[in-house]
PDB file of C-alpha atoms in Angstrom:
ATOM      1  CA  ASN A   1     -18.589 -38.230  46.316  1.00 73.00           C
ATOM      2  CA  ALA A   2     -20.100 -37.189  42.891  1.00 79.00           C
ATOM      3  CA  GLY A   3     -18.064 -34.725  42.123  1.00 93.00           C
ATOM      4  CA  VAL A   4     -19.414 -31.829  39.405  1.00 96.00           C
ATOM      5  CA  THR A   5     -22.783 -32.707  38.744  1.00 97.00           C
ATOM      6  CA  GLN A   6     -24.916 -31.277  35.410  1.00 97.00           C
ATOM      7  CA  THR A   7     -28.467 -31.696  34.557  1.00 97.00           C
ATOM      8  CA  PRO A   8     -30.334 -32.372  32.219  1.00 97.00           C
ATOM      9  CA  LYS A   9     -27.755 -34.439  30.074  1.00 96.00           C
ATOM     10  CA  PHE A  10     -29.679 -33.193  26.591  1.00 96.00           C
ATOM     11  CA  ARG A  11     -32.353 -30.529  26.136  1.00 96.00           C
ATOM     12  CA  ILE A  12     -34.092 -28.805  23.245  1.00 97.00           C
ATOM     13  CA  LEU A  13     -35.239 -25.311  23.105  1.00 97.00           C
ATOM     14  CA  LYS A  14     -37.458 -23.446  21.057  1.00 97.00           C
ATOM     15  CA  ILE A  15     -36.476 -20.093  19.922  1.00 97.00           C
ATOM     16  CA  GLY A  16     -37.201 -17.424  22.893  1.00 96.00           C
ATOM     17  CA  GLN A  17     -38.134 -19.974  25.421  1.00 97.00           C
ATOM     18  CA  SER A  18     -35.953 -20.110  28.662  1.00 96.00           C
ATOM     19  CA  MET A  19     -34.461 -22.532  30.516  1.00 96.00           C
ATOM     20  CA  THR A  20     -32.088 -23.074  33.397  1.00 97.00           C
ATOM     21  CA  LEU A  21     -29.043 -24.926  33.008  1.00 98.00           C
ATOM     22  CA  GLN A  22     -28.340 -26.892  36.752  1.00 98.00           C
ATOM     23  CA  CYS A  23     -24.248 -27.449  38.221  1.00 98.00           C
ATOM     24  CA  ALA A  24     -23.526 -28.701  41.728  1.00 98.00           C
ATOM     25  CA  GLN A  25     -20.402 -29.811  43.163  1.00 97.00           C
ATOM     26  CA  ASP A  26     -19.733 -31.718  46.746  1.00 95.00           C
ATOM     27  CA  MET A  27     -15.970 -31.018  46.715  1.00 93.00           C
ATOM     28  CA  ASN A  28     -16.636 -27.479  48.955  1.00 92.00           C
ATOM     29  CA  HIS A  29     -14.890 -25.501  46.223  1.00 93.00           C
ATOM     30  CA  ASN A  30     -15.380 -22.202  46.187  1.00 91.00           C
ATOM     31  CA  TYR A  31     -14.640 -21.248  42.123  1.00 92.00           C
ATOM     32  CA  MET A  32     -16.954 -22.357  39.802  1.00 94.00           C
ATOM     33  CA  TYR A  33     -17.365 -21.562  36.077  1.00 95.00           C
ATOM     34  CA  TRP A  34     -19.942 -22.396  33.606  1.00 97.00           C
ATOM     35  CA  TYR A  35     -18.286 -22.863  29.577  1.00 97.00           C
ATOM     36  CA  ARG A  36     -19.924 -23.469  26.195  1.00 97.00           C
ATOM     37  CA  GLN A  37     -18.041 -25.464  23.770  1.00 95.00           C
ATOM     38  CA  ASP A  38     -19.151 -24.966  19.987  1.00 92.00           C
ATOM     39  CA  PRO A  39     -18.549 -27.434  17.235  1.00 83.00           C
ATOM     40  CA  GLY A  40     -14.657 -27.494  16.619  1.00 79.00           C
ATOM     41  CA  MET A  41     -14.194 -24.294  18.365  1.00 84.00           C
ATOM     42  CA  GLY A  42     -12.409 -23.990  21.783  1.00 87.00           C
ATOM     43  CA  LEU A  43     -14.266 -23.726  25.263  1.00 93.00           C
ATOM     44  CA  LYS A  44     -15.131 -20.289  26.073  1.00 94.00           C
ATOM     45  CA  LEU A  45     -16.028 -19.020  29.451  1.00 93.00           C
ATOM     46  CA  ILE A  46     -19.793 -17.336  29.793  1.00 96.00           C
ATOM     47  CA  TYR A  47     -19.303 -16.447  33.509  1.00 95.00           C
ATOM     48  CA  TYR A  48     -17.562 -17.736  36.678  1.00 93.00           C
ATOM     49  CA  SER A  49     -17.804 -17.483  40.681  1.00 94.00           C
ATOM     50  CA  VAL A  50     -15.514 -17.112  43.452  1.00 91.00           C
ATOM     51  CA  GLY A  51     -17.824 -17.810  46.173  1.00 92.00           C
ATOM     52  CA  ALA A  52     -21.251 -17.169  47.297  1.00 94.00           C
ATOM     53  CA  GLY A  53     -22.813 -14.115  46.599  1.00 94.00           C
ATOM     54  CA  ILE A  54     -20.357 -13.258  43.804  1.00 95.00           C
ATOM     55  CA  THR A  55     -20.381 -13.653  40.326  1.00 96.00           C
ATOM     56  CA  ASP A  56     -18.498 -12.346  37.615  1.00 93.00           C
ATOM     57  CA  LYS A  57     -18.951 -12.334  33.731  1.00 93.00           C
ATOM     58  CA  GLY A  58     -16.785 -14.357  31.243  1.00 91.00           C
ATOM     59  CA  GLU A  59     -15.638 -13.939  27.250  1.00 89.00           C
ATOM     60  CA  VAL A  60     -18.930 -14.886  26.593  1.00 94.00           C
ATOM     61  CA  PRO A  61     -22.087 -13.527  28.858  1.00 96.00           C
ATOM     62  CA  ASN A  62     -24.600 -12.097  26.624  1.00 96.00           C
ATOM     63  CA  GLY A  63     -27.593 -14.219  27.190  1.00 96.00           C
ATOM     64  CA  TYR A  64     -27.154 -15.604  30.137  1.00 97.00           C
ATOM     65  CA  ASN A  65     -27.326 -14.837  33.439  1.00 97.00           C
ATOM     66  CA  VAL A  66     -26.033 -16.628  36.525  1.00 97.00           C
ATOM     67  CA  SER A  67     -26.617 -17.138  40.737  1.00 95.00           C
ATOM     68  CA  ARG A  68     -24.680 -18.619  43.710  1.00 97.00           C
ATOM     69  CA  SER A  69     -26.602 -18.405  46.362  1.00 96.00           C
ATOM     70  CA  THR A  70     -24.712 -21.823  48.063  1.00 96.00           C
ATOM     71  CA  THR A  71     -21.211 -22.674  47.876  1.00 95.00           C
ATOM     72  CA  GLU A  72     -22.494 -26.081  46.358  1.00 96.00           C
ATOM     73  CA  ASP A  73     -24.788 -24.696  43.306  1.00 97.00           C
ATOM     74  CA  PHE A  74     -24.251 -22.727  40.505  1.00 98.00           C
ATOM     75  CA  PRO A  75     -27.230 -22.507  37.691  1.00 98.00           C
ATOM     76  CA  LEU A  76     -26.952 -20.927  34.471  1.00 98.00           C
ATOM     77  CA  ARG A  77     -29.930 -18.892  33.203  1.00 97.00           C
ATOM     78  CA  LEU A  78     -30.731 -19.064  29.249  1.00 96.00           C
ATOM     79  CA  GLU A  79     -33.074 -16.021  28.354  1.00 89.00           C
ATOM     80  CA  LEU A  80     -35.049 -16.160  25.262  1.00 93.00           C
ATOM     81  CA  ALA A  81     -33.182 -19.177  23.368  1.00 95.00           C
ATOM     82  CA  ALA A  82     -31.570 -18.419  20.077  1.00 96.00           C
ATOM     83  CA  PRO A  83     -30.046 -20.963  17.586  1.00 96.00           C
ATOM     84  CA  SER A  84     -26.436 -18.991  18.540  1.00 95.00           C
ATOM     85  CA  GLN A  85     -26.985 -20.544  21.999  1.00 96.00           C
ATOM     86  CA  THR A  86     -26.660 -24.034  20.531  1.00 96.00           C
ATOM     87  CA  SER A  87     -23.709 -25.455  21.820  1.00 96.00           C
ATOM     88  CA  VAL A  88     -22.034 -27.586  24.693  1.00 96.00           C
ATOM     89  CA  TYR A  89     -22.220 -26.381  27.993  1.00 98.00           C
ATOM     90  CA  PHE A  90     -19.481 -27.629  31.236  1.00 97.00           C
ATOM     91  CA  CYS A  91     -19.380 -26.233  34.523  1.00 97.00           C
ATOM     92  CA  ALA A  92     -16.443 -26.814  36.393  1.00 95.00           C
ATOM     93  CA  SER A  93     -15.131 -25.932  39.735  1.00 94.00           C
ATOM     94  CA  SER A  94     -11.704 -25.481  41.493  1.00 90.00           C
ATOM     95  CA  TYR A  95     -10.683 -25.134  45.603  1.00 84.00           C
ATOM     96  CA  ARG A  96      -8.741 -22.083  44.764  1.00 75.00           C
ATOM     97  CA  SER A  97      -7.639 -20.136  41.557  1.00 66.00           C
ATOM     98  CA  ASP A  98      -3.960 -20.574  42.737  1.00 64.00           C
ATOM     99  CA  ARG A  99      -4.356 -24.020  43.253  1.00 61.00           C
ATOM    100  CA  GLY A 100      -6.623 -24.185  40.022  1.00 67.00           C
ATOM    101  CA  GLU A 101      -6.960 -27.930  38.650  1.00 82.00           C
ATOM    102  CA  GLN A 102     -10.448 -27.615  37.251  1.00 88.00           C
ATOM    103  CA  TYR A 103     -12.886 -30.283  37.735  1.00 93.00           C
ATOM    104  CA  PHE A 104     -15.450 -30.312  34.721  1.00 95.00           C
ATOM    105  CA  GLY A 105     -19.219 -31.868  34.594  1.00 96.00           C
ATOM    106  CA  PRO A 106     -19.956 -34.233  32.211  1.00 96.00           C
ATOM    107  CA  GLY A 107     -21.713 -31.298  29.987  1.00 96.00           C
ATOM    108  CA  THR A 108     -25.278 -30.562  28.924  1.00 96.00           C
ATOM    109  CA  ARG A 109     -25.744 -30.383  25.000  1.00 96.00           C
ATOM    110  CA  LEU A 110     -28.401 -27.797  24.005  1.00 97.00           C
ATOM    111  CA  THR A 111     -29.864 -27.583  20.599  1.00 96.00           C
ATOM    112  CA  VAL A 112     -32.213 -24.425  20.025  1.00 96.00           C
ATOM    113  CA  THR A 113     -34.068 -24.561  17.153  1.00 95.00           C
TER     114      THR A 113
ATOM    115  CA  LYS B   1      -6.913 -10.501  25.246  1.00 76.00           C
ATOM    116  CA  ASN B   2      -4.812 -14.138  25.441  1.00 79.00           C
ATOM    117  CA  GLU B   3      -4.584 -15.608  21.882  1.00 88.00           C
ATOM    118  CA  VAL B   4      -3.878 -18.981  22.478  1.00 94.00           C
ATOM    119  CA  GLU B   5      -2.834 -21.388  19.754  1.00 95.00           C
ATOM    120  CA  GLN B   6      -2.004 -25.211  19.849  1.00 96.00           C
ATOM    121  CA  SER B   7      -0.269 -26.859  17.003  1.00 96.00           C
ATOM    122  CA  PRO B   8      -0.564 -29.817  15.325  1.00 97.00           C
ATOM    123  CA  GLN B   9      -4.324 -29.898  14.958  1.00 95.00           C
ATOM    124  CA  ASN B  10      -4.541 -33.491  14.293  1.00 96.00           C
ATOM    125  CA  LEU B  11      -2.026 -35.806  15.359  1.00 97.00           C
ATOM    126  CA  THR B  12      -2.037 -39.638  14.244  1.00 97.00           C
ATOM    127  CA  ALA B  13       0.341 -41.747  15.484  1.00 97.00           C
ATOM    128  CA  GLN B  14       1.454 -45.615  15.705  1.00 97.00           C
ATOM    129  CA  GLU B  15       1.119 -47.047  19.135  1.00 98.00           C
ATOM    130  CA  GLY B  16       4.330 -46.720  21.143  1.00 97.00           C
ATOM    131  CA  GLU B  17       5.492 -43.332  19.321  1.00 97.00           C
ATOM    132  CA  PHE B  18       6.670 -40.670  21.059  1.00 98.00           C
ATOM    133  CA  ILE B  19       4.172 -37.359  20.633  1.00 98.00           C
ATOM    134  CA  THR B  20       4.578 -33.849  21.310  1.00 98.00           C
ATOM    135  CA  ILE B  21       1.539 -31.287  21.666  1.00 98.00           C
ATOM    136  CA  ASN B  22       2.789 -27.585  21.656  1.00 98.00           C
ATOM    137  CA  CYS B  23       1.143 -24.458  22.728  1.00 98.00           C
ATOM    138  CA  SER B  24       1.499 -20.831  22.877  1.00 97.00           C
ATOM    139  CA  TYR B  25      -0.175 -17.755  23.985  1.00 95.00           C
ATOM    140  CA  SER B  26       0.253 -14.057  23.623  1.00 90.00           C
ATOM    141  CA  VAL B  27      -0.181 -12.346  26.955  1.00 85.00           C
ATOM    142  CA  GLY B  28       2.080 -12.930  30.614  1.00 84.00           C
ATOM    143  CA  ILE B  29      -0.364 -15.598  32.847  1.00 87.00           C
ATOM    144  CA  SER B  30      -0.217 -16.991  36.556  1.00 87.00           C
ATOM    145  CA  ALA B  31      -0.896 -20.667  35.111  1.00 91.00           C
ATOM    146  CA  LEU B  32      -1.086 -22.630  32.105  1.00 94.00           C
ATOM    147  CA  HIS B  33      -3.414 -26.209  32.337  1.00 95.00           C
ATOM    148  CA  TRP B  34      -3.295 -28.863  29.836  1.00 97.00           C
ATOM    149  CA  LEU B  35      -7.052 -31.310  29.475  1.00 97.00           C
ATOM    150  CA  GLN B  36      -7.931 -33.858  28.168  1.00 97.00           C
ATOM    151  CA  GLN B  37     -11.327 -34.421  26.081  1.00 95.00           C
ATOM    152  CA  HIS B  38     -12.547 -37.768  25.530  1.00 91.00           C
ATOM    153  CA  PRO B  39     -13.935 -39.471  22.741  1.00 85.00           C
ATOM    154  CA  GLY B  40     -17.115 -39.079  24.541  1.00 82.00           C
ATOM    155  CA  GLY B  41     -17.201 -35.455  25.595  1.00 83.00           C
ATOM    156  CA  GLY B  42     -15.876 -35.607  29.147  1.00 90.00           C
ATOM    157  CA  ILE B  43     -12.930 -33.391  30.170  1.00 95.00           C
ATOM    158  CA  VAL B  44     -10.129 -34.104  32.620  1.00 94.00           C
ATOM    159  CA  SER B  45      -7.742 -32.132  34.204  1.00 93.00           C
ATOM    160  CA  LEU B  46      -4.397 -33.251  33.181  1.00 95.00           C
ATOM    161  CA  PHE B  47      -1.967 -30.664  35.151  1.00 93.00           C
ATOM    162  CA  MET B  48      -1.636 -26.989  36.048  1.00 92.00           C
ATOM    163  CA  LEU B  49       1.831 -25.500  35.437  1.00 91.00           C
ATOM    164  CA  SER B  50       3.313 -21.925  36.150  1.00 90.00           C
ATOM    165  CA  SER B  51       7.177 -23.276  35.596  1.00 91.00           C
ATOM    166  CA  GLY B  52       9.672 -25.644  34.994  1.00 94.00           C
ATOM    167  CA  LYS B  53       7.859 -29.607  34.286  1.00 96.00           C
ATOM    168  CA  LYS B  54       5.694 -32.249  35.836  1.00 95.00           C
ATOM    169  CA  LYS B  55       5.060 -35.568  35.461  1.00 96.00           C
ATOM    170  CA  HIS B  56       2.517 -38.009  35.750  1.00 94.00           C
ATOM    171  CA  GLY B  57       2.929 -41.949  34.507  1.00 96.00           C
ATOM    172  CA  ARG B  58       3.689 -41.698  30.341  1.00 97.00           C
ATOM    173  CA  LEU B  59       2.630 -37.874  30.264  1.00 97.00           C
ATOM    174  CA  ILE B  60       4.845 -34.687  30.922  1.00 98.00           C
ATOM    175  CA  ALA B  61       4.240 -31.376  30.533  1.00 97.00           C
ATOM    176  CA  THR B  62       6.877 -27.968  30.039  1.00 97.00           C
ATOM    177  CA  ILE B  63       6.493 -24.570  30.197  1.00 96.00           C
ATOM    178  CA  ASN B  64       8.799 -21.723  29.301  1.00 95.00           C
ATOM    179  CA  ILE B  65       7.615 -18.717  30.587  1.00 92.00           C
ATOM    180  CA  GLN B  66       9.644 -16.426  28.954  1.00 93.00           C
ATOM    181  CA  GLU B  67       8.555 -17.666  25.674  1.00 94.00           C
ATOM    182  CA  LYS B  68       4.853 -18.227  26.770  1.00 95.00           C
ATOM    183  CA  HIS B  69       5.536 -21.838  25.262  1.00 96.00           C
ATOM    184  CA  SER B  70       4.531 -25.164  26.964  1.00 97.00           C
ATOM    185  CA  SER B  71       4.637 -28.613  25.582  1.00 98.00           C
ATOM    186  CA  LEU B  72       2.443 -31.696  26.186  1.00 98.00           C
ATOM    187  CA  HIS B  73       4.918 -34.819  25.320  1.00 98.00           C
ATOM    188  CA  ILE B  74       3.200 -38.389  25.812  1.00 98.00           C
ATOM    189  CA  THR B  75       5.840 -41.019  25.947  1.00 97.00           C
ATOM    190  CA  ALA B  76       5.011 -44.978  24.523  1.00 96.00           C
ATOM    191  CA  SER B  77       1.946 -44.155  23.099  1.00 97.00           C
ATOM    192  CA  HIS B  78      -1.234 -46.332  23.501  1.00 97.00           C
ATOM    193  CA  PRO B  79      -4.450 -46.089  21.850  1.00 96.00           C
ATOM    194  CA  ARG B  80      -6.293 -45.282  24.974  1.00 95.00           C
ATOM    195  CA  ASP B  81      -4.343 -41.827  24.701  1.00 97.00           C
ATOM    196  CA  SER B  82      -6.994 -41.110  21.705  1.00 97.00           C
ATOM    197  CA  ALA B  83      -8.119 -37.660  22.338  1.00 97.00           C
ATOM    198  CA  VAL B  84      -8.411 -33.762  22.133  1.00 96.00           C
ATOM    199  CA  TYR B  85      -5.691 -32.079  23.951  1.00 98.00           C
ATOM    200  CA  ILE B  86      -6.702 -28.504  24.810  1.00 97.00           C
ATOM    201  CA  CYS B  87      -4.213 -25.953  26.821  1.00 96.00           C
ATOM    202  CA  ALA B  88      -5.670 -23.012  28.395  1.00 94.00           C
ATOM    203  CA  ALA B  89      -4.336 -19.846  30.061  1.00 92.00           C
ATOM    204  CA  GLN B  90      -4.847 -18.988  33.330  1.00 89.00           C
ATOM    205  CA  ASP B  91      -4.787 -14.748  33.550  1.00 84.00           C
ATOM    206  CA  ASN B  92      -2.699 -12.944  36.056  1.00 78.00           C
ATOM    207  CA  TYR B  93      -6.057 -12.473  38.074  1.00 74.00           C
ATOM    208  CA  GLY B  94      -6.111 -16.396  38.217  1.00 69.00           C
ATOM    209  CA  GLN B  95     -10.280 -16.075  37.440  1.00 74.00           C
ATOM    210  CA  ASN B  96     -10.319 -16.023  33.743  1.00 81.00           C
ATOM    211  CA  PHE B  97      -9.557 -19.012  31.537  1.00 87.00           C
ATOM    212  CA  VAL B  98      -8.848 -18.697  27.813  1.00 90.00           C
ATOM    213  CA  PHE B  99      -8.389 -22.158  25.721  1.00 93.00           C
ATOM    214  CA  GLY B 100      -6.652 -23.348  22.647  1.00 94.00           C
ATOM    215  CA  PRO B 101      -8.799 -25.058  20.033  1.00 93.00           C
ATOM    216  CA  GLY B 102      -7.502 -28.121  21.020  1.00 95.00           C
ATOM    217  CA  THR B 103      -5.138 -31.138  19.189  1.00 97.00           C
ATOM    218  CA  ARG B 104      -7.042 -33.814  18.452  1.00 96.00           C
ATOM    219  CA  LEU B 105      -4.987 -37.288  18.847  1.00 97.00           C
ATOM    220  CA  SER B 106      -5.448 -40.880  17.209  1.00 97.00           C
ATOM    221  CA  VAL B 107      -3.452 -43.375  18.530  1.00 97.00           C
ATOM    222  CA  LEU B 108      -3.470 -46.523  15.917  1.00 97.00           C
ATOM    223  CA  PRO B 109      -2.561 -49.873  17.442  1.00 96.00           C
TER     224      PRO B 109
END
């Protein structure tokens, strides 16, 4: 199993550009999550999904969109990138919420200039 | 909104020492998670607790639901334990997580 994979590892965007961060898992997990981690700060939940076709907002959803068309994939879309979105983005998955050990991807380091 | 705090923020220990990291939260939860973030940035889940105590090797995690407090203990610490340790409170619906700011641990040889 590859576990949770994320692409790209690094990206530099100009203000106003858009991009999609890819996340995939091969563990047949129902729950998937997107987090951001700002320097010196705790992880914050952006969006989560409890299964294909079902997504919901977390603590900091503004400026992002997600979709979940398959169990495996959970892409995060940034529209009109802003410097405040400079962060490290982590995707995670778990089988179910009450067996909620989370498996994290390696992260995507995004800089918006 | 749940507030999650950790103490200490930073901790330096000598190899072999017993280490305790504390986590407190303000609102009832379904589970408390402990994570380890390696110096390279990767994050690994260590424990998920809803009551009592769990042990994996040299790591022990405890939770007191009434006091809204959890502790992570490392026995016989080793330099490879150097990392940031993060606690996360999972809400009663089981879907939302609030993370503490992390405790940076350095274990010196």
